[in-house]
Short mmCIF file of C-alpha atoms and ligand atoms in Angstrom, two decimals:
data_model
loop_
_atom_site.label_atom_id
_atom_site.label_comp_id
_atom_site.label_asym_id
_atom_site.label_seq_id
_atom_site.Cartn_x
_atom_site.Cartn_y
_atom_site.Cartn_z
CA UNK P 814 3.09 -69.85 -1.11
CA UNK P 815 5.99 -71.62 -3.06
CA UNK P 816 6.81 -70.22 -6.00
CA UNK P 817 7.96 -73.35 -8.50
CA UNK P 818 8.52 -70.66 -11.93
CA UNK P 819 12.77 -72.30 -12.28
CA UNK P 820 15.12 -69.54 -11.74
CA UNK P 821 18.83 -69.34 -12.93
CA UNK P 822 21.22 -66.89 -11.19
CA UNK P 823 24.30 -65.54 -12.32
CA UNK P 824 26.60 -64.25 -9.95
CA UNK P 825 30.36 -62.85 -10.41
CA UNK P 826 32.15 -59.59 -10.01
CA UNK P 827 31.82 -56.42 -12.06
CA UNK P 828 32.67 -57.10 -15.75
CA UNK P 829 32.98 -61.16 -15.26
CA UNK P 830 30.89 -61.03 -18.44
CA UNK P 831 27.59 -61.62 -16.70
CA UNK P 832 25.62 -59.08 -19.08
CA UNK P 833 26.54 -60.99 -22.01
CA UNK P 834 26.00 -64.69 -20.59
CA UNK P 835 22.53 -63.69 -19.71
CA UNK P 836 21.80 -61.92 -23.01
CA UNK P 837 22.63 -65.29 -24.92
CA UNK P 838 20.83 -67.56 -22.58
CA UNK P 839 17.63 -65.53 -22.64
CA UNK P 840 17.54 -65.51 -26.43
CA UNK P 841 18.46 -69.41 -26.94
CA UNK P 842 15.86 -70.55 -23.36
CA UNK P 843 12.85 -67.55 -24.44
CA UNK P 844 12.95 -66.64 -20.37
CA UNK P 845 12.30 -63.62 -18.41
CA UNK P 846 15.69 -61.15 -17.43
CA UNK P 847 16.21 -59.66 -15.03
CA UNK P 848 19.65 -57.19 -14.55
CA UNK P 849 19.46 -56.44 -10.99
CA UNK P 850 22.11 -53.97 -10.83
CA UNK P 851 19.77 -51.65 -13.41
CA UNK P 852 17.54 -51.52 -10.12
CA UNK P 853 21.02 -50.15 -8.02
CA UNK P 854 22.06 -47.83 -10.81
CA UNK P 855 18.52 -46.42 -11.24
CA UNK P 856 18.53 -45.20 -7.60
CA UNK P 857 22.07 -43.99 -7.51
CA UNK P 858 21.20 -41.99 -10.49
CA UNK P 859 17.89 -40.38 -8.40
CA UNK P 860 20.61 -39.71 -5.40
CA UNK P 861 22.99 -37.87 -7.64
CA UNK P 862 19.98 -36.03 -9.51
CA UNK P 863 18.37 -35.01 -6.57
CA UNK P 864 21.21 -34.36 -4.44
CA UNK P 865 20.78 -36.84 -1.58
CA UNK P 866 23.55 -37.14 0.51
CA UNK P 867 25.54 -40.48 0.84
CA UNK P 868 25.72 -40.83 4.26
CA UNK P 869 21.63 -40.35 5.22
CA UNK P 870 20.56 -43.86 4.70
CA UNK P 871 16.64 -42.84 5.60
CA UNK P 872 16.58 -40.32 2.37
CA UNK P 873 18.13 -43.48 0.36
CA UNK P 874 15.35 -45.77 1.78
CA UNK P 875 12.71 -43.37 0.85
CA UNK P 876 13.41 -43.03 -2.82
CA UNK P 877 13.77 -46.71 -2.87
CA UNK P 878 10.61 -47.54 -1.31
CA UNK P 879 9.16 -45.02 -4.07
CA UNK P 880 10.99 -46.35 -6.69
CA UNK P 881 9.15 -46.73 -10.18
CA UNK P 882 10.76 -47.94 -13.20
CA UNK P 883 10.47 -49.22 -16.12
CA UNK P 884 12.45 -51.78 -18.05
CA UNK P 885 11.94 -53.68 -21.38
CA UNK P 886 14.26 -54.99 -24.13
CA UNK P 887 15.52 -53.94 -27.34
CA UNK P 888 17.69 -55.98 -29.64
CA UNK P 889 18.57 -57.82 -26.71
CA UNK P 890 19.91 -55.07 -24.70
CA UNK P 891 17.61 -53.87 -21.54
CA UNK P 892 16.11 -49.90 -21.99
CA UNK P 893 15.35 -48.21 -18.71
CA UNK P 894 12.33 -46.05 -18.51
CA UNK P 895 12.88 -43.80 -15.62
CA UNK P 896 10.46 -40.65 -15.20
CA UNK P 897 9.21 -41.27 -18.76
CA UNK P 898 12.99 -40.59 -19.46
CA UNK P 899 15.04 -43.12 -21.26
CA UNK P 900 17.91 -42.91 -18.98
CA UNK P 901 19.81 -47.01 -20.56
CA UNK P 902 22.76 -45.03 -21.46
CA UNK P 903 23.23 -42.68 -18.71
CA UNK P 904 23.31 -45.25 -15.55
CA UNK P 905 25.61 -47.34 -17.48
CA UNK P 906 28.96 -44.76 -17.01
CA UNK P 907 31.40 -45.35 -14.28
CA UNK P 908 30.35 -42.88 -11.89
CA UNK P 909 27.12 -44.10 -11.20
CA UNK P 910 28.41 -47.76 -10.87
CA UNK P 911 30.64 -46.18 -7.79
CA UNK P 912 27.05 -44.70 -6.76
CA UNK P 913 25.84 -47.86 -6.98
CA UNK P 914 27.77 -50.03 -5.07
CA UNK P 915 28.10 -47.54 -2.33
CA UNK P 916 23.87 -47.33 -1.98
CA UNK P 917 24.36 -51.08 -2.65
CA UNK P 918 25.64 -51.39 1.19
CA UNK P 919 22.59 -49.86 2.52
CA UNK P 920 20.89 -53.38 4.82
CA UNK P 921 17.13 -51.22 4.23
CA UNK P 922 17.95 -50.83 0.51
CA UNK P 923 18.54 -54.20 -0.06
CA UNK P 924 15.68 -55.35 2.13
CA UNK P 925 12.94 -53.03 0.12
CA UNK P 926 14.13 -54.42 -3.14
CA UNK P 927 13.69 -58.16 -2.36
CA UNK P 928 10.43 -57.95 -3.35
CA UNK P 929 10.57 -55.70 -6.25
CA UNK P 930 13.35 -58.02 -7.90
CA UNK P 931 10.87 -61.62 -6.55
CA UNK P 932 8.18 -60.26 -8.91
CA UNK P 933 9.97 -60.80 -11.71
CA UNK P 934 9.98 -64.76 -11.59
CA UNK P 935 7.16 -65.34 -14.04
CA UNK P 936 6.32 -68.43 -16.50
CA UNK P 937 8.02 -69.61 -18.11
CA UNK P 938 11.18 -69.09 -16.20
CA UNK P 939 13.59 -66.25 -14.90
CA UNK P 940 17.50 -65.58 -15.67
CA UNK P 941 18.86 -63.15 -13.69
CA UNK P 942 21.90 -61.07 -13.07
CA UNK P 943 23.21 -59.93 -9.92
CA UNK P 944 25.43 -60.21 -6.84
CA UNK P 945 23.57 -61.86 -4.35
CA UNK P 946 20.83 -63.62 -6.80
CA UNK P 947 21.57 -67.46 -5.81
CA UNK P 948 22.58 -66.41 -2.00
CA UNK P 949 19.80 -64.31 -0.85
CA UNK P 950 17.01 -63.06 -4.01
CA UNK P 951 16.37 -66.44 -4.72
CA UNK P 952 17.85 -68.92 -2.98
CA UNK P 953 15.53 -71.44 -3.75
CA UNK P 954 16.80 -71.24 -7.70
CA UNK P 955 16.90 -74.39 -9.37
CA UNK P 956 20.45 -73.60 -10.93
CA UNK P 957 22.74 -70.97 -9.50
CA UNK P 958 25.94 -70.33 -11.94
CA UNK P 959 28.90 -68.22 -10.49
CA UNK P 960 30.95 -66.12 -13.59
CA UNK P 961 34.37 -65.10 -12.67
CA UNK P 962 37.56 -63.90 -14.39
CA UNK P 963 40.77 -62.60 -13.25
CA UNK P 964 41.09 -58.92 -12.67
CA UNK P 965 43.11 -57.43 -15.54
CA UNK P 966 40.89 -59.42 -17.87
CA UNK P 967 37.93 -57.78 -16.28
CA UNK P 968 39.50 -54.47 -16.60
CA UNK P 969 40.07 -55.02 -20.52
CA UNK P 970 36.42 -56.53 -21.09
CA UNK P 971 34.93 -53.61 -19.18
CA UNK P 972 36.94 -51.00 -20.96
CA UNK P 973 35.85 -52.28 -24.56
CA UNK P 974 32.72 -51.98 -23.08
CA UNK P 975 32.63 -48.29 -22.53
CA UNK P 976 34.27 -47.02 -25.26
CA UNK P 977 31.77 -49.49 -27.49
CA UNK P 978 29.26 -47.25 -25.35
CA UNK P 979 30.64 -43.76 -26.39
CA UNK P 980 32.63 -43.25 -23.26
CA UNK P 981 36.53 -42.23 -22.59
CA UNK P 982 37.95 -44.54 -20.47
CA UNK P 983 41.42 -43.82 -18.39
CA UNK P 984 42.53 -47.23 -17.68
CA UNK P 985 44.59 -46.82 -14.51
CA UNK P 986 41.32 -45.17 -12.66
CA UNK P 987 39.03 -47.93 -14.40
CA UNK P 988 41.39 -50.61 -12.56
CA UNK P 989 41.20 -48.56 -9.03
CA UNK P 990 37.66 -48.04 -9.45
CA UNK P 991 37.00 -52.04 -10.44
CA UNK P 992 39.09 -53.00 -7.53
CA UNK P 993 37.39 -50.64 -4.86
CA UNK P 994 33.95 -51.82 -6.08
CA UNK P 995 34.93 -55.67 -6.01
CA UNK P 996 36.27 -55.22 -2.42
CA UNK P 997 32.86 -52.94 -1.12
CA UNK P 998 30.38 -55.34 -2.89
CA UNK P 999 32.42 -58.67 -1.17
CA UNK P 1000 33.10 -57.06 2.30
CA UNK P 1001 29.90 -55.32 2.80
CA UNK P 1002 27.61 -56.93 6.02
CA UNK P 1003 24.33 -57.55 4.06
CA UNK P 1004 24.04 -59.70 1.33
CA UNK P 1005 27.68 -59.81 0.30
CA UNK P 1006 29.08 -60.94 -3.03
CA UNK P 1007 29.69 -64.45 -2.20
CA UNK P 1008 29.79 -67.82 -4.07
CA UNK P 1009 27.11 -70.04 -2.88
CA UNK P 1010 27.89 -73.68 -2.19
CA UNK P 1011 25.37 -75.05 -4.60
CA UNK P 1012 26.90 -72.82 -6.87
CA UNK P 1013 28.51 -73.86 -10.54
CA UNK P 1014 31.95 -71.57 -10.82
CA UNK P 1015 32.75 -70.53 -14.21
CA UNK P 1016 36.45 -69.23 -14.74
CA UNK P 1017 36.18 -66.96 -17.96
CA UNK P 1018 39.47 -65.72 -17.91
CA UNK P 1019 40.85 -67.68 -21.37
CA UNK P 1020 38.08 -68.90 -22.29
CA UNK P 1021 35.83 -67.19 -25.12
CA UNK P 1022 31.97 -66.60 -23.97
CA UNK P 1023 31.08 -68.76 -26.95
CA UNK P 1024 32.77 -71.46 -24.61
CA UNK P 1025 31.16 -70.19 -21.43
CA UNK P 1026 27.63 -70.40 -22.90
CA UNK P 1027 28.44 -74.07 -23.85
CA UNK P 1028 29.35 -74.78 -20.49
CA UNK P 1029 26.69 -73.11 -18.71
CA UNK P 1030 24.01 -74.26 -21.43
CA UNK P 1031 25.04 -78.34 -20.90
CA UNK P 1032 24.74 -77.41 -17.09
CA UNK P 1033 21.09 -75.94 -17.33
CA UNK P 1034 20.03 -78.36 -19.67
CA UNK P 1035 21.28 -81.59 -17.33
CA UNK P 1036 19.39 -79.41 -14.19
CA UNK P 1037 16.37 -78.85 -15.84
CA UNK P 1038 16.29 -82.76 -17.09
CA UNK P 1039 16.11 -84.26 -13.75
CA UNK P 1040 12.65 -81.84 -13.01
O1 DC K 377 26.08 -55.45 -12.02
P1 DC K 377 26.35 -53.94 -12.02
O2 DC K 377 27.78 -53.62 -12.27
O3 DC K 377 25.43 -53.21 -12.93
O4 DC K 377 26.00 -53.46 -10.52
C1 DC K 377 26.23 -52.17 -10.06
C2 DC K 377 26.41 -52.20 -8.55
O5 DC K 377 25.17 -52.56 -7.94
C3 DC K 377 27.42 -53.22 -8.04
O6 DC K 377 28.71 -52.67 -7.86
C4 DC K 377 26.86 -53.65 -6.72
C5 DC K 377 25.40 -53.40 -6.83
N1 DC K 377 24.64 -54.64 -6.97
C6 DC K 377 24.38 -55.36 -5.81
O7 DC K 377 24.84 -54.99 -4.74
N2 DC K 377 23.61 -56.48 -5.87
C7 DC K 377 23.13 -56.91 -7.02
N3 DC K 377 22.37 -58.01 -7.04
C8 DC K 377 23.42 -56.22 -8.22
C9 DC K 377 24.20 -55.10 -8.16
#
């Protein structure tokens, strides 16, 4: 069965200022969110916990398939309910994002969370956040935005970022570690960061998100006026 609940993805690179674009656009359309890389951080953070090696996808697969989380929102920011643990703060520190995008590889991982992320398109719409949300999640979205920014600019967003969050930050490793992830999450086999042709690319670099919401706000609205 078709499912006609309007989706919009946002797609871009670590730190292209995803996070925030969604955040706004949630609040001003009243839609569903969903931050898909929550789902990749919560399961690298059971792998580390429970000492699961890298390199055995099966004992990946497993906890994925068993995966059971919980998230819901809070001033606007998503809280992750993991265990009956609040773990929002913990999965959001650099070493788990390496975790992440190295599980993120996995083909079975990514094909046991398709349907985990699908049931999140409810009434009256979905917004979500991701890497492959417009290419393979839901590629059937009525308006698929790509965010992007230059590197250095990333670097400096993302490092505000974690020191807003409590965190040290050395910013030669956060550039290394930014790069490696940007090259593992666009070379990797299945579902690859990618921009899809039917795609809207956003540059961010000098502009101000205020600016980016505009444009991606006058986009939506002309997409959702021709339903
Ligand atoms: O968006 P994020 O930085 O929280 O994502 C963490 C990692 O999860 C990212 O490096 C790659 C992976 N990821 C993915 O492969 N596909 C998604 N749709 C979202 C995240």
């Amino acid at each position: 069965m078709t499912n006609t609940v309007p989706v919009i993805t946002i797609d871009g690179p670590s730190a292209a200022g995803k996070g925030q674009l969604c955040q706004e656009m949630t609040k001003i359309l009243k839609w569903n969110f969903l931050d898909s890389g929550l789902i990749y951080r919560v399961l690298a953070l059971l792998t580390l916990e429970n000492q699961i090696n890298l390199s055995v996808e099966e004992d990946i697969c497993r906890v994925a398939m068993q995966l059971q989380v919980l998230f819901y929102s809070k001033n606007g920011k998503v809280q992750v309910i993991l265990e009956g643990k609040d773990v929002s703060t913990k999965i959001r520190n650099q070493n788990i994002s390496i975790i992440a995008s190295k599980i993120a590889v996995l083909p079975c991982v990514r094909e046991i969370l398709l349907s985990f992320q699908r049931k999140f398109r409810l009434p009256p719409g979905l917004i979500t956040d991701g890497r492959d949300m417009g290419s393979v999640v839901f590629p059937d979205a009525l308006i698929k935005i790509f965010l992007d920014a230059n590197l250095s600019e990333r670097v400096n967003r993302r490092k505000l970022q974690l020191q807003k969050n409590g965190f040290s930050v050395n910013f030669n490793n956060l550039i290394d570690q930014i790069q490696e992830r940007d090259e593992r999450d666009r070379q990797r086999s299945s579902s690859p960061l990618l921009l899809a042709p039917d795609a809207l690319r956003i540059d961010s670099t000098n502009i101000p998100m205020k600016q980016v919401l505009g444009i991606a706000l006058n986009y939506v609205y002309k997409k959702l006026s021709l339903l």
